[in-house]
Amino acid sequence: MHEIRVDLEKNRLYFTLGRINQADELAEIVHKMQKAVHQLSRGFTCITDLRHYMLADGLSENFMRHCQEALWDSAIGRVVRVKAPERTTPHFPHEHQSLVWPAYSVASALSMEEAETMLDHSV
């Protein structure tokens, strides 16, 4: 399950990932992400909801790096990642590498409301 939508008035991308069961979903997510960012203006904000994110066994998280590159290439501004309260480690293995990725800063929130407030009020 995933959802990618834009709010043109707020110049904001909403990116929600749930359980992903099949490899063809990964390519679809990257394609939708690339398409969505072209609708937004430079410096757009993004809320990534990963509270229910999970990959089925055998699927690779490399697709997320492609999504993050699309965001970076489109001149993303601020990002807030909504994560499950019990999550203490980074979501993606490539974020452990010595080369810091993503190349933009990512703040954390525990709810969509908190994420919206952070971006709306530049906290």
Short mmCIF file of C-alpha atoms in Angstrom, two decimals:
data_model
loop_
_atom_site.label_atom_id
_atom_site.label_comp_id
_atom_site.label_asym_id
_atom_site.label_seq_id
_atom_site.Cartn_x
_atom_site.Cartn_y
_atom_site.Cartn_z
CA MET A 1 0.00 0.00 0.00
CA HIS A 2 1.27 3.43 -0.87
CA GLU A 3 -0.03 6.89 -1.61
CA ILE A 4 1.72 9.84 -3.21
CA ARG A 5 -0.15 13.11 -3.49
CA VAL A 6 0.60 16.80 -3.76
CA ASP A 7 -0.94 19.89 -2.21
CA LEU A 8 -0.20 22.67 -4.68
CA GLU A 9 -1.40 25.40 -2.31
CA LYS A 10 1.07 24.33 0.39
CA ASN A 11 3.68 23.27 -2.20
CA ARG A 12 3.87 19.99 -0.32
CA LEU A 13 4.34 16.34 -1.19
CA TYR A 14 2.68 13.63 0.90
CA PHE A 15 4.34 10.23 0.62
CA THR A 16 2.79 7.32 2.52
CA LEU A 17 4.21 3.82 2.51
CA GLY A 18 2.57 0.78 4.07
CA ARG A 19 3.29 -2.87 3.43
CA ILE A 20 4.77 -3.52 0.01
CA ASN A 21 4.35 -7.09 -1.16
CA GLN A 22 5.56 -7.19 -4.77
CA ALA A 23 8.58 -5.91 -6.68
CA ASP A 24 6.41 -4.25 -9.34
CA GLU A 25 5.05 -1.93 -6.64
CA LEU A 26 8.56 -0.57 -6.10
CA ALA A 27 8.95 0.62 -9.69
CA GLU A 28 5.45 2.11 -9.55
CA ILE A 29 6.34 4.07 -6.42
CA VAL A 30 9.49 5.51 -8.00
CA HIS A 31 7.56 6.47 -11.15
CA LYS A 32 4.77 8.16 -9.16
CA MET A 33 7.34 10.01 -7.03
CA GLN A 34 9.15 11.34 -10.10
CA LYS A 35 5.86 12.45 -11.63
CA ALA A 36 4.62 14.11 -8.43
CA VAL A 37 7.71 16.23 -7.80
CA HIS A 38 7.40 17.82 -11.25
CA GLN A 39 4.12 19.40 -10.09
CA LEU A 40 5.80 21.24 -7.22
CA SER A 41 7.96 24.35 -7.05
CA ARG A 42 11.56 24.54 -5.89
CA GLY A 43 11.82 24.37 -2.09
CA PHE A 44 8.67 22.26 -1.67
CA THR A 45 8.12 20.50 1.63
CA CYS A 46 7.43 16.82 2.16
CA ILE A 47 5.78 14.63 4.76
CA THR A 48 6.76 10.99 4.53
CA ASP A 49 4.50 8.70 6.54
CA LEU A 50 6.36 5.49 7.34
CA ARG A 51 4.40 4.38 10.41
CA HIS A 52 3.19 1.23 8.67
CA TYR A 53 6.03 0.76 6.19
CA MET A 54 7.22 -2.80 5.70
CA LEU A 55 8.70 -4.73 2.80
CA ALA A 56 7.83 -8.33 2.08
CA ASP A 57 10.75 -10.74 2.40
CA GLY A 58 13.15 -10.63 -0.54
CA LEU A 59 12.35 -7.09 -1.66
CA SER A 60 15.13 -4.50 -1.77
CA GLU A 61 14.92 -1.00 -0.33
CA ASN A 62 17.08 0.38 -3.17
CA PHE A 63 13.91 1.90 -4.63
CA MET A 64 13.88 4.39 -1.74
CA ARG A 65 17.24 5.77 -2.77
CA HIS A 66 15.76 6.48 -6.23
CA CYS A 67 12.84 8.28 -4.60
CA GLN A 68 15.20 10.33 -2.45
CA GLU A 69 17.31 11.21 -5.48
CA ALA A 70 14.17 12.41 -7.29
CA LEU A 71 13.38 14.63 -4.30
CA TRP A 72 16.92 16.02 -4.16
CA ASP A 73 17.05 16.63 -7.92
CA SER A 74 13.77 18.55 -7.68
CA ALA A 75 15.20 20.97 -5.08
CA ILE A 76 13.25 19.74 -2.08
CA GLY A 77 13.10 21.97 0.97
CA ARG A 78 12.15 20.63 4.39
CA VAL A 79 11.17 17.03 5.08
CA VAL A 80 9.44 15.51 8.07
CA ARG A 81 9.30 11.75 8.41
CA VAL A 82 6.44 10.33 10.49
CA LYS A 83 7.58 7.13 12.09
CA ALA A 84 6.18 4.59 14.50
CA PRO A 85 6.98 5.49 18.13
CA GLU A 86 8.73 2.18 18.76
CA ARG A 87 11.15 2.63 15.83
CA THR A 88 14.61 3.54 17.11
CA THR A 89 16.80 2.79 14.07
CA PRO A 90 16.86 4.45 10.63
CA HIS A 91 14.29 3.08 8.21
CA PHE A 92 16.70 2.53 5.35
CA PRO A 93 20.08 0.74 5.40
CA HIS A 94 21.72 3.27 3.05
CA GLU A 95 21.22 5.94 5.74
CA HIS A 96 23.89 4.13 7.81
CA GLN A 97 26.60 4.66 5.18
CA SER A 98 29.45 7.09 5.70
CA LEU A 99 28.17 9.10 2.75
CA VAL A 100 25.21 10.81 4.36
CA TRP A 101 22.07 10.20 2.38
CA PRO A 102 19.62 11.67 1.85
CA ALA A 103 21.53 14.85 1.13
CA TYR A 104 18.72 16.89 2.69
CA SER A 105 17.85 17.00 6.36
CA VAL A 106 14.96 14.93 7.63
CA ALA A 107 13.15 15.80 10.86
CA SER A 108 11.08 13.21 12.71
CA ALA A 109 7.52 13.33 14.03
CA LEU A 110 5.22 10.79 15.64
CA SER A 111 1.98 11.92 13.96
CA MET A 112 0.77 13.57 10.79
CA GLU A 113 -0.54 16.48 12.86
CA GLU A 114 2.89 17.04 14.41
CA ALA A 115 4.53 16.88 10.96
CA GLU A 116 2.07 19.39 9.50
CA THR A 117 2.66 21.76 12.40
CA MET A 118 6.42 21.48 12.03
CA LEU A 119 6.28 22.42 8.35
CA ASP A 120 3.48 24.97 8.57
CA HIS A 121 5.21 26.86 11.35
CA SER A 122 8.82 26.18 10.30
CA VAL A 123 9.66 24.60 13.65
#
